[in-house]
PDB file of N, CA, C and O in Angstrom:
ATOM      1  N   MET A   1     120.466  98.120 101.399  1.00  0.00           N
ATOM      2  CA  MET A   1     119.231  98.013 102.167  1.00  0.00           C
ATOM      3  C   MET A   1     118.042  98.299 101.259  1.00  0.00           C
ATOM      4  O   MET A   1     117.890  99.425 100.807  1.00  0.00           O
ATOM      5  N   PRO A   2     117.227  97.302 100.984  1.00  0.00           N
ATOM      6  CA  PRO A   2     116.137  97.457 100.009  1.00  0.00           C
ATOM      7  C   PRO A   2     115.110  98.506 100.411  1.00  0.00           C
ATOM      8  O   PRO A   2     114.517  99.136  99.578  1.00  0.00           O
ATOM      9  N   TYR A   3     114.903  98.730 101.717  1.00  0.00           N
ATOM     10  CA  TYR A   3     113.871  99.683 102.116  1.00  0.00           C
ATOM     11  C   TYR A   3     114.339 101.119 102.000  1.00  0.00           C
ATOM     12  O   TYR A   3     113.618 102.039 102.328  1.00  0.00           O
ATOM     13  N   LEU A   4     115.596 101.338 101.555  1.00  0.00           N
ATOM     14  CA  LEU A   4     116.085 102.702 101.355  1.00  0.00           C
ATOM     15  C   LEU A   4     116.122 103.058  99.872  1.00  0.00           C
ATOM     16  O   LEU A   4     116.742 104.028  99.493  1.00  0.00           O
ATOM     17  N   GLU A   5     115.470 102.254  99.028  1.00  0.00           N
ATOM     18  CA  GLU A   5     115.411 102.569  97.598  1.00  0.00           C
ATOM     19  C   GLU A   5     114.682 103.900  97.387  1.00  0.00           C
ATOM     20  O   GLU A   5     113.738 104.211  98.103  1.00  0.00           O
ATOM     21  N   PRO A   6     115.126 104.679  96.396  1.00  0.00           N
ATOM     22  CA  PRO A   6     114.519 106.006  96.161  1.00  0.00           C
ATOM     23  C   PRO A   6     113.030 105.924  95.830  1.00  0.00           C
ATOM     24  O   PRO A   6     112.247 106.727  96.292  1.00  0.00           O
ATOM     25  N   ASN A   7     112.640 104.927  95.017  1.00  0.00           N
ATOM     26  CA  ASN A   7     111.239 104.832  94.592  1.00  0.00           C
ATOM     27  C   ASN A   7     110.818 103.365  94.536  1.00  0.00           C
ATOM     28  O   ASN A   7     110.560 102.841  93.470  1.00  0.00           O
ATOM     29  N   PRO A   8     110.763 102.705  95.681  1.00  0.00           N
ATOM     30  CA  PRO A   8     110.429 101.270  95.677  1.00  0.00           C
ATOM     31  C   PRO A   8     108.937 101.059  95.474  1.00  0.00           C
ATOM     32  O   PRO A   8     108.127 101.861  95.913  1.00  0.00           O
ATOM     33  N   PRO A   9     108.556  99.983  94.794  1.00  0.00           N
ATOM     34  CA  PRO A   9     107.134  99.676  94.653  1.00  0.00           C
ATOM     35  C   PRO A   9     106.549  99.251  95.997  1.00  0.00           C
ATOM     36  O   PRO A   9     107.132  98.448  96.710  1.00  0.00           O
ATOM     37  N   ASN A  10     105.411  99.820  96.338  1.00  0.00           N
ATOM     38  CA  ASN A  10     104.739  99.484  97.600  1.00  0.00           C
ATOM     39  C   ASN A  10     105.548  99.922  98.817  1.00  0.00           C
ATOM     40  O   ASN A  10     105.287  99.496  99.925  1.00  0.00           O
ATOM     41  N   GLY A  11     106.562 100.768  98.620  1.00  0.00           N
ATOM     42  CA  GLY A  11     107.423 101.166  99.736  1.00  0.00           C
ATOM     43  C   GLY A  11     106.675 101.975 100.773  1.00  0.00           C
ATOM     44  O   GLY A  11     106.811 101.766 101.960  1.00  0.00           O
ATOM     45  N   GLN A  12     105.859 102.925 100.288  1.00  0.00           N
ATOM     46  CA  GLN A  12     105.165 103.799 101.220  1.00  0.00           C
ATOM     47  C   GLN A  12     104.168 103.014 102.069  1.00  0.00           C
ATOM     48  O   GLN A  12     104.039 103.244 103.270  1.00  0.00           O
ATOM     49  N   LYS A  13     103.472 102.068 101.427  1.00  0.00           N
ATOM     50  CA  LYS A  13     102.469 101.284 102.151  1.00  0.00           C
ATOM     51  C   LYS A  13     103.153 100.439 103.231  1.00  0.00           C
ATOM     52  O   LYS A  13     102.673 100.339 104.354  1.00  0.00           O
ATOM     53  N   LYS A  14     104.307  99.846 102.881  1.00  0.00           N
ATOM     54  CA  LYS A  14     105.036  99.023 103.850  1.00  0.00           C
ATOM     55  C   LYS A  14     105.538  99.887 105.008  1.00  0.00           C
ATOM     56  O   LYS A  14     105.464  99.504 106.169  1.00  0.00           O
ATOM     57  N   LEU A  15     106.035 101.084 104.687  1.00  0.00           N
ATOM     58  CA  LEU A  15     106.528 101.997 105.711  1.00  0.00           C
ATOM     59  C   LEU A  15     105.391 102.388 106.648  1.00  0.00           C
ATOM     60  O   LEU A  15     105.556 102.421 107.869  1.00  0.00           O
ATOM     61  N   LEU A  16     104.224 102.667 106.063  1.00  0.00           N
ATOM     62  CA  LEU A  16     103.059 103.038 106.871  1.00  0.00           C
ATOM     63  C   LEU A  16     102.655 101.879 107.775  1.00  0.00           C
ATOM     64  O   LEU A  16     102.313 102.065 108.942  1.00  0.00           O
ATOM     65  N   LEU A  17     102.713 100.661 107.229  1.00  0.00           N
ATOM     66  CA  LEU A  17     102.345  99.472 108.006  1.00  0.00           C
ATOM     67  C   LEU A  17     103.296  99.300 109.192  1.00  0.00           C
ATOM     68  O   LEU A  17     102.871  99.061 110.319  1.00  0.00           O
ATOM     69  N   VAL A  18     104.606  99.458 108.936  1.00  0.00           N
ATOM     70  CA  VAL A  18     105.595  99.345 110.016  1.00  0.00           C
ATOM     71  C   VAL A  18     105.355 100.420 111.066  1.00  0.00           C
ATOM     72  O   VAL A  18     105.401 100.167 112.267  1.00  0.00           O
ATOM     73  N   PHE A  19     105.086 101.646 110.596  1.00  0.00           N
ATOM     74  CA  PHE A  19     104.858 102.757 111.520  1.00  0.00           C
ATOM     75  C   PHE A  19     103.636 102.498 112.396  1.00  0.00           C
ATOM     76  O   PHE A  19     103.673 102.671 113.613  1.00  0.00           O
ATOM     77  N   CYS A  20     102.544 102.053 111.768  1.00  0.00           N
ATOM     78  CA  CYS A  20     101.321 101.770 112.519  1.00  0.00           C
ATOM     79  C   CYS A  20     101.534 100.622 113.499  1.00  0.00           C
ATOM     80  O   CYS A  20     101.020 100.640 114.610  1.00  0.00           O
ATOM     81  N   THR A  21     102.320  99.621 113.084  1.00  0.00           N
ATOM     82  CA  THR A  21     102.599  98.494 113.976  1.00  0.00           C
ATOM     83  C   THR A  21     103.367  98.964 115.206  1.00  0.00           C
ATOM     84  O   THR A  21     103.022  98.608 116.333  1.00  0.00           O
ATOM     85  N   MET A  22     104.393  99.795 114.979  1.00  0.00           N
ATOM     86  CA  MET A  22     105.172 100.323 116.104  1.00  0.00           C
ATOM     87  C   MET A  22     104.292 101.161 117.024  1.00  0.00           C
ATOM     88  O   MET A  22     104.378 101.078 118.249  1.00  0.00           O
ATOM     89  N   LEU A  23     103.437 101.977 116.403  1.00  0.00           N
ATOM     90  CA  LEU A  23     102.545 102.838 117.184  1.00  0.00           C
ATOM     91  C   LEU A  23     101.581 101.978 118.014  1.00  0.00           C
ATOM     92  O   LEU A  23     101.342 102.241 119.189  1.00  0.00           O
ATOM     93  N   GLY A  24     101.057 100.929 117.385  1.00  0.00           N
ATOM     94  CA  GLY A  24     100.130 100.048 118.082  1.00  0.00           C
ATOM     95  C   GLY A  24     100.789  99.329 119.248  1.00  0.00           C
ATOM     96  O   GLY A  24     100.236  99.243 120.336  1.00  0.00           O
ATOM     97  N   ILE A  25     102.018  98.832 119.014  1.00  0.00           N
ATOM     98  CA  ILE A  25     102.740  98.145 120.091  1.00  0.00           C
ATOM     99  C   ILE A  25     103.020  99.114 121.235  1.00  0.00           C
ATOM    100  O   ILE A  25     102.862  98.775 122.408  1.00  0.00           O
ATOM    101  N   GLY A  26     103.407 100.329 120.890  1.00  0.00           N
ATOM    102  CA  GLY A  26     103.660 101.350 121.912  1.00  0.00           C
ATOM    103  C   GLY A  26     102.410 101.636 122.731  1.00  0.00           C
ATOM    104  O   GLY A  26     102.470 101.771 123.956  1.00  0.00           O
ATOM    105  N   ALA A  27     101.256 101.723 122.048  1.00  0.00           N
ATOM    106  CA  ALA A  27      99.997 101.993 122.751  1.00  0.00           C
ATOM    107  C   ALA A  27      99.646 100.844 123.686  1.00  0.00           C
ATOM    108  O   ALA A  27      99.231 101.059 124.821  1.00  0.00           O
ATOM    109  N   VAL A  28      99.829  99.600 123.210  1.00  0.00           N
ATOM    110  CA  VAL A  28      99.531  98.428 124.040  1.00  0.00           C
ATOM    111  C   VAL A  28     100.428  98.417 125.281  1.00  0.00           C
ATOM    112  O   VAL A  28      99.965  98.185 126.405  1.00  0.00           O
ATOM    113  N   ILE A  29     101.721  98.707 125.086  1.00  0.00           N
ATOM    114  CA  ILE A  29     102.649  98.730 126.218  1.00  0.00           C
ATOM    115  C   ILE A  29     102.242  99.830 127.202  1.00  0.00           C
ATOM    116  O   ILE A  29     102.276  99.635 128.420  1.00  0.00           O
ATOM    117  N   ALA A  30     101.839 100.994 126.680  1.00  0.00           N
ATOM    118  CA  ALA A  30     101.428 102.102 127.551  1.00  0.00           C
ATOM    119  C   ALA A  30     100.197 101.713 128.365  1.00  0.00           C
ATOM    120  O   ALA A  30     100.117 101.991 129.563  1.00  0.00           O
ATOM    121  N   VAL A  31      99.234 101.059 127.720  1.00  0.00           N
ATOM    122  CA  VAL A  31      98.008 100.644 128.421  1.00  0.00           C
ATOM    123  C   VAL A  31      98.342  99.621 129.505  1.00  0.00           C
ATOM    124  O   VAL A  31      97.877  99.723 130.646  1.00  0.00           O
ATOM    125  N   ILE A  32      99.191  98.645 129.159  1.00  0.00           N
ATOM    126  CA  ILE A  32      99.575  97.621 130.149  1.00  0.00           C
ATOM    127  C   ILE A  32     100.319  98.267 131.306  1.00  0.00           C
ATOM    128  O   ILE A  32     100.073  97.939 132.473  1.00  0.00           O
ATOM    129  N   ALA A  33     101.213  99.207 131.011  1.00  0.00           N
ATOM    130  CA  ALA A  33     101.961  99.883 132.067  1.00  0.00           C
ATOM    131  C   ALA A  33     101.013 100.680 132.961  1.00  0.00           C
ATOM    132  O   ALA A  33     101.186 100.714 134.179  1.00  0.00           O
ATOM    133  N   THR A  34     100.023 101.323 132.356  1.00  0.00           N
ATOM    134  CA  THR A  34      99.059 102.103 133.154  1.00  0.00           C
ATOM    135  C   THR A  34      98.240 101.189 134.058  1.00  0.00           C
ATOM    136  O   THR A  34      98.014 101.502 135.222  1.00  0.00           O
ATOM    137  N   ILE A  35      97.804 100.042 133.531  1.00  0.00           N
ATOM    138  CA  ILE A  35      97.016  99.107 134.329  1.00  0.00           C
ATOM    139  C   ILE A  35      97.876  98.482 135.435  1.00  0.00           C
ATOM    140  O   ILE A  35      97.430  98.296 136.570  1.00  0.00           O
ATOM    141  N   ALA A  36      99.128  98.177 135.095  1.00  0.00           N
ATOM    142  CA  ALA A  36      99.988  97.477 136.051  1.00  0.00           C
ATOM    143  C   ALA A  36     100.547  98.421 137.121  1.00  0.00           C
ATOM    144  O   ALA A  36     100.990  97.959 138.165  1.00  0.00           O
ATOM    145  N   SER A  37     100.538  99.736 136.857  1.00  0.00           N
ATOM    146  CA  SER A  37     101.093 100.666 137.857  1.00  0.00           C
ATOM    147  C   SER A  37     100.191 100.697 139.090  1.00  0.00           C
ATOM    148  O   SER A  37      98.965 100.700 138.956  1.00  0.00           O
ATOM    149  N   PRO A  38     100.785 100.727 140.267  1.00  0.00           N
ATOM    150  CA  PRO A  38     100.007 100.603 141.512  1.00  0.00           C
ATOM    151  C   PRO A  38      99.052 101.766 141.746  1.00  0.00           C
ATOM    152  O   PRO A  38      97.961 101.569 142.272  1.00  0.00           O
ATOM    153  N   SER A  39      99.397 102.980 141.347  1.00  0.00           N
ATOM    154  CA  SER A  39      98.530 104.125 141.670  1.00  0.00           C
ATOM    155  C   SER A  39      97.452 104.295 140.616  1.00  0.00           C
ATOM    156  O   SER A  39      97.782 104.485 139.473  1.00  0.00           O
TER     157      SER A  39
END
């Protein structure tokens, strides 16, 4: 698995990008769920 290399070039930046993407998707889903909830 290339993303488990001990010292990959640009690894940290890619990991941060993936993390931020997941966080962003989670936030969007939370907002949609809040808007769509009846109460």
